[in-house]
Coordinates of C-alpha atoms and ligand atoms in Angstrom, one line a residue:
X1 CA 0.0 0.0 0.0
X2 CA 1.2 3.5 -0.8
X3 CA 2.2 5.8 2.0
X4 CA -0.7 8.0 3.2
X5 CA 0.2 11.7 3.0
X6 CA -1.2 14.8 4.8
X7 CA 0.2 18.0 6.1
X8 CA -0.4 21.5 7.4
X9 CA -0.4 24.5 5.0
X10 CA 0.1 28.1 6.1
X11 CA 2.2 31.2 5.7
X12 CA 4.4 31.3 7.6
X13 CA 4.5 27.7 8.8
X14 CA 7.9 27.1 10.3
X15 CA 6.7 27.2 13.9
X16 CA 3.8 24.8 13.5
X17 CA 3.7 22.0 16.1
X18 CA 1.2 19.9 14.1
X19 CA 3.9 17.7 12.3
X20 CA 5.3 16.7 15.7
X21 CA 1.8 15.8 17.0
X22 CA 0.6 13.9 13.9
X23 CA 4.0 12.2 13.7
X24 CA 3.6 11.0 17.2
X25 CA 0.2 9.6 16.4
X26 CA 1.4 8.0 13.2
X27 CA 4.1 6.1 15.0
X28 CA 1.9 5.3 18.0
X29 CA -0.9 3.9 15.9
X30 CA 1.4 2.1 13.4
X31 CA 0.1 4.0 10.4
X32 CA 2.3 4.0 7.2
X33 CA 1.9 7.7 6.6
X34 CA 3.5 11.1 6.8
X35 CA 2.5 14.6 7.8
X36 CA 4.6 17.6 6.7
X37 CA 4.6 21.4 6.7
X38 CA 3.7 23.2 3.5
X39 CA 4.5 26.9 3.1
X40 CA 2.2 28.6 0.6
X41 CA 1.8 32.3 0.1
X42 CA -1.8 33.5 -0.4
X43 CA -1.6 33.8 -4.1
X44 CA -0.3 30.2 -4.4
X45 CA -2.6 28.6 -1.9
X46 CA -5.5 27.3 -4.0
X47 CA -3.3 25.9 -6.8
X48 CA -1.1 24.1 -4.3
X49 CA -4.1 22.6 -2.5
X50 CA -5.5 21.3 -5.8
X51 CA -2.2 19.9 -6.9
X52 CA -1.8 17.9 -3.6
X53 CA -5.4 16.6 -4.0
X54 CA -4.6 15.5 -7.6
X55 CA -1.4 13.9 -6.4
X56 CA -3.4 11.6 -4.1
X57 CA -2.8 13.3 -0.7
X58 CA -5.4 12.5 2.0
X59 CA -5.9 16.1 3.0
X60 CA -4.6 19.1 4.9
X61 CA -4.8 21.2 8.0
X62 CA -5.1 24.8 7.2
X63 CA -3.8 27.6 9.2
X64 CA -3.2 31.4 9.1
X65 CA -3.9 33.1 6.7
X66 CA -5.7 30.6 4.6
X67 CA -8.7 29.4 6.6
X68 CA -11.3 31.5 4.7
X69 CA -9.8 30.6 1.4
X70 CA -9.9 26.9 2.3
X71 CA -13.6 27.1 2.8
X72 CA -14.2 28.9 -0.4
X73 CA -12.3 26.4 -2.5
X74 CA -14.0 23.3 -1.0
X75 CA -16.7 21.5 -3.0
X76 CA -18.6 20.7 0.2
X77 CA -18.4 21.8 3.8
X78 CA -19.7 20.8 7.3
X79 CA -22.4 23.0 8.9
X80 CA -19.7 24.0 11.5
X81 CA -17.3 25.3 8.8
X82 CA -20.1 27.2 7.1
X83 CA -21.3 28.8 10.4
X84 CA -17.7 29.8 11.3
X85 CA -16.9 31.0 7.8
X86 CA -13.5 29.3 7.8
X87 CA -12.0 25.8 7.6
X88 CA -9.0 24.3 9.3
X89 CA -9.3 20.8 8.0
X90 CA -9.6 19.6 4.3
X91 CA -10.3 16.0 3.4
X92 CA -9.6 14.9 -0.2
X93 CA -12.3 12.4 -1.0
X94 CA -12.0 9.4 -3.3
X95 CA -14.6 11.0 -5.6
X96 CA -12.2 13.9 -6.2
X97 CA -14.2 16.3 -4.1
X98 CA -12.6 18.5 -1.4
X99 CA -14.5 18.5 1.9
X100 CA -14.0 21.3 4.4
X101 CA -14.5 21.2 8.2
X102 CA -13.6 23.4 11.1
X103 CA -12.5 21.5 14.3
X104 CA -11.3 24.5 16.4
X105 CA -14.5 24.7 18.4
X106 CA -14.5 20.9 18.8
X107 CA -10.9 21.1 20.1
X108 CA -11.9 23.8 22.5
X109 CA -14.9 21.9 24.1
X110 CA -13.1 18.5 24.0
X111 CA -10.2 20.1 25.9
X112 CA -12.6 21.5 28.5
X113 CA -14.4 18.1 28.9
X114 CA -11.0 16.3 29.1
X115 CA -9.5 18.7 31.7
X116 CA -12.5 20.1 33.6
X117 CA -15.4 17.9 32.6
X118 CA -16.9 17.6 36.1
X119 CA -16.5 21.3 36.9
X120 CA -17.6 23.0 33.7
X121 CA -21.3 24.0 34.0
X122 CA -22.1 24.3 30.4
X123 CA -25.6 25.8 30.8
X124 CA -24.2 28.8 32.7
X125 CA -23.1 32.1 31.0
X126 CA -19.7 32.1 29.4
X127 CA -17.5 35.2 29.2
X128 CA -15.3 35.5 26.1
X129 CA -12.5 38.0 25.8
X130 CA -11.6 38.7 22.2
X131 CA -13.7 38.6 19.0
X132 CA -11.3 37.2 16.3
X133 CA -11.5 34.0 14.3
X134 CA -10.9 31.8 17.4
X135 CA -13.7 33.5 19.3
X136 CA -16.1 32.8 16.5
X137 CA -15.3 29.1 16.5
X138 CA -15.5 28.9 20.3
X139 CA -18.8 30.8 20.5
X140 CA -20.3 28.4 17.9
X141 CA -19.1 25.4 19.9
X142 CA -20.4 26.8 23.2
X143 CA -23.9 27.6 21.8
X144 CA -23.9 24.0 20.4
X145 CA -22.9 22.7 23.8
X146 CA -25.9 24.4 25.4
X147 CA -24.7 27.7 26.7
X148 CA -27.7 29.9 27.5
X149 CA -25.7 33.1 27.3
X150 CA -22.4 34.2 25.9
X151 CA -20.9 37.5 27.0
X152 CA -18.5 39.0 24.6
X153 CA -15.9 41.6 25.4
X154 CA -13.5 43.0 22.8
X155 CA -11.2 46.0 22.8
X156 CA -12.8 47.1 19.5
X157 CA -16.4 46.8 20.4
X158 CA -17.7 46.9 16.8
X159 CA -16.0 43.5 16.2
X160 CA -17.8 42.0 19.2
X161 CA -21.1 43.4 17.9
X162 CA -20.5 42.0 14.4
X163 CA -20.0 38.6 16.0
X164 CA -23.0 38.9 18.2
X165 CA -25.1 39.7 15.1
X166 CA -23.9 36.4 13.5
X167 CA -25.0 34.3 16.5
X168 CA -28.2 36.0 17.6
X169 CA -29.6 37.0 21.0
X170 CA -27.7 34.5 23.1
X171 CA -24.6 36.5 22.5
X172 CA -24.4 39.8 24.3
X173 CA -21.6 42.4 24.1
X174 CA -20.2 44.0 27.2
X175 CA -17.8 47.0 27.4
X176 CA -14.1 46.0 27.4
X177 CA -13.0 46.4 31.1
X178 CA -16.4 45.7 32.6
X179 CA -15.3 42.4 34.2
X180 CA -17.9 42.7 37.0
X181 CA -20.8 42.4 34.5
X182 CA -19.0 39.8 32.4
X183 CA -18.1 37.5 35.3
X184 CA -21.2 37.7 37.5
X185 CA -22.7 34.2 37.6
X186 CA -20.3 33.0 34.8
X187 CA -19.5 29.3 34.6
X188 CA -16.7 29.8 32.1
X189 CA -14.2 32.5 31.4
X190 CA -12.1 32.4 28.1
X191 CA -9.2 34.4 26.8
X192 CA -9.2 34.2 23.0
X193 CA -7.1 37.3 22.5
X194 CA -3.3 37.2 21.8
X195 CA -2.7 38.9 25.2
X196 CA -0.5 36.8 27.5
X197 CA 1.4 35.2 24.7
X198 CA 5.2 35.3 25.0
X199 CA 6.2 38.9 24.1
X200 CA 2.7 40.3 24.6
X201 CA 1.3 42.2 27.6
X202 CA -0.9 40.2 29.9
X203 CA -4.7 40.1 29.9
X204 CA -5.5 41.4 33.4
X205 CA -8.9 40.6 34.7
X206 CA -10.5 41.1 38.1
X207 CA -11.6 37.6 38.8
X208 CA -12.9 38.4 42.3
X209 CA -16.6 38.6 41.2
X210 CA -16.5 35.2 39.4
X211 CA -18.3 32.3 41.1
X212 CA -15.9 29.9 42.8
X213 CA -17.0 27.0 40.6
X214 CA -16.1 28.9 37.3
X215 CA -13.5 27.5 35.0
X216 CA -11.0 29.8 33.3
X217 CA -9.3 28.7 30.0
X218 CA -6.9 30.3 27.6
X219 CA -6.3 29.5 24.0
X220 CA -2.7 30.9 24.3
X221 CA -0.3 28.0 25.3
X222 CA 3.0 29.7 25.1
X223 CA 3.5 30.0 28.0
X224 CA 1.4 27.1 29.2
X225 CA 0.4 29.1 32.3
X226 CA -0.5 32.6 31.1
X227 CA -0.9 35.5 33.6
X228 CA -4.6 35.2 32.9
X229 CA -4.6 31.6 34.2
X230 CA -2.3 32.3 37.0
X231 CA -4.6 35.1 38.3
X232 CA -7.6 32.8 38.0
X233 CA -5.9 30.0 39.9
X234 CA -4.9 32.5 42.6
X235 CA -8.6 33.2 43.5
X236 CA -9.3 29.4 43.5
X237 CA -10.8 28.9 40.0
X238 CA -10.2 25.7 38.0
X239 CA -7.9 26.5 35.1
X240 CA -7.5 24.7 31.7
X241 CA -4.5 25.6 29.5
X242 CA -4.6 25.9 25.7
X243 CA -2.4 23.1 24.7
X244 CA -5.2 20.6 24.8
X245 CA -7.2 22.6 22.2
X246 CA -4.3 22.3 19.8
X247 CA -4.2 18.5 20.4
X248 CA -8.0 17.9 20.2
X249 CA -8.5 20.0 17.1
X250 CA -6.1 17.7 15.3
X251 CA -7.9 14.5 16.1
X252 CA -10.8 14.5 13.5
X253 CA -8.4 15.3 10.6
X254 CA -6.1 12.5 11.6
X255 CA -8.9 10.0 11.8
X256 CA -10.3 11.1 8.4
X257 CA -6.9 10.9 6.6
X258 CA -5.3 7.9 8.3
X259 CA -8.3 5.8 9.5
X260 CA -7.4 5.5 13.1
X261 CA -8.6 7.5 16.1
X262 CA -5.9 9.2 18.1
X263 CA -6.0 10.4 21.7
X264 CA -4.7 13.2 23.8
X265 CA -2.3 11.4 26.1
X266 CA 0.1 12.7 28.6
X267 CA 3.2 11.7 26.6
X268 CA 2.0 13.8 23.7
X269 CA 1.5 16.8 25.9
X270 CA 5.1 16.3 27.2
X271 CA 6.4 16.1 23.7
X272 CA 4.8 19.3 22.6
X273 CA 5.8 21.1 25.8
X274 CA 9.4 20.2 25.4
X275 CA 9.6 21.0 21.7
Ligands
LIG301 P1 -7.7 35.3 15.7 O1 -8.6 35.5 14.5 O2 -6.7 34.3 15.6 O3 -8.6 35.1 16.9 P2 -7.3 38.2 15.6 O4 -8.4 38.4 14.7 O5 -6.0 38.8 15.4 O6 -6.9 36.7 15.8 O7 -7.8 38.6 17.1 C1 -7.0 38.8 18.1 C2 -7.8 39.3 19.3 O8 -6.9 39.8 20.3 C3 -8.8 40.4 19.0 O9 -10.0 40.2 19.7 C4 -8.0 41.6 19.4 O10 -8.8 42.7 19.7 P3 -9.2 43.8 18.6 O11 -10.3 43.3 17.8 O12 -9.6 45.0 19.4 O13 -7.9 44.0 17.8 C5 -7.3 41.1 20.6 N1 -6.2 41.9 21.0 C6 -5.0 41.8 20.4 N2 -4.1 42.7 21.0 C7 -4.8 43.3 22.0 C8 -4.5 44.3 23.1 N3 -3.3 44.8 23.2 N4 -5.5 44.6 23.9 C9 -6.7 44.1 23.8 N5 -7.1 43.1 22.9 C10 -6.1 42.8 22.0

């Protein structure tokens, strides 16, 4: 049997941890396959994807800045990818069609279930900081998971309002800085901004108003414990770091391309942390 091929395509792509992760799963699950980084500038993206599909590759993960273009070029798409308006996973089907999915929201909720499943009260309001692409995927997943209310805060309020309009009345915008309103009665508090990443200023929130059972989670995972998570832990909240979201978002693609179901085990976390 031929070797099964997949990869991650982006611009730039050097720093992607996905090859390490998929390589770990390929080895662990005994799949004869490979998963590589593919650099493609925006003007070369579509042609490169179609070339790989023609060459018999199984599919691709898609990262910045190509996620919207990936959805546009696909022949068919999941309801999730359509709702988010972007795709991070392409599957090249045996009938020649390209299928698009978005697994970022799945990765987010799976990570929460994995690391705080018993604590996370999914029917209670969620407070989301940031209104970029990641926030959009997360809000879609939270509404799907049964959140009654999503409170959205963004430095640029108009972006929060645009997102709220996409998802309807369950999503309410709150003034950036009004943590008291955002966190009152909240079951989940999420940083989707780039604040707290190595080299960036921290996201500083007054967690004191949050219920003691609330879970705080960050999509930033460099560093693993961001100032946001550290401050939340200091007042006794359960915290979930962002590394698991990276791991879980990769699982559906792996299964579609390579036919085996991978898991988020401790050794993989260690490998990614030490890379
Ligand atoms: P992505 O699509 O990957 O989520 P993005 O669109 O660049 O990334 O969004 C980054 C988020 O971080 C935005 O919500 C951004 O707020 P603005 O919409 O106001 O730009 C937020 N962000 C980045 N730097 C910030 C800062 N210094 N203070 C507050 N928010 C910041």
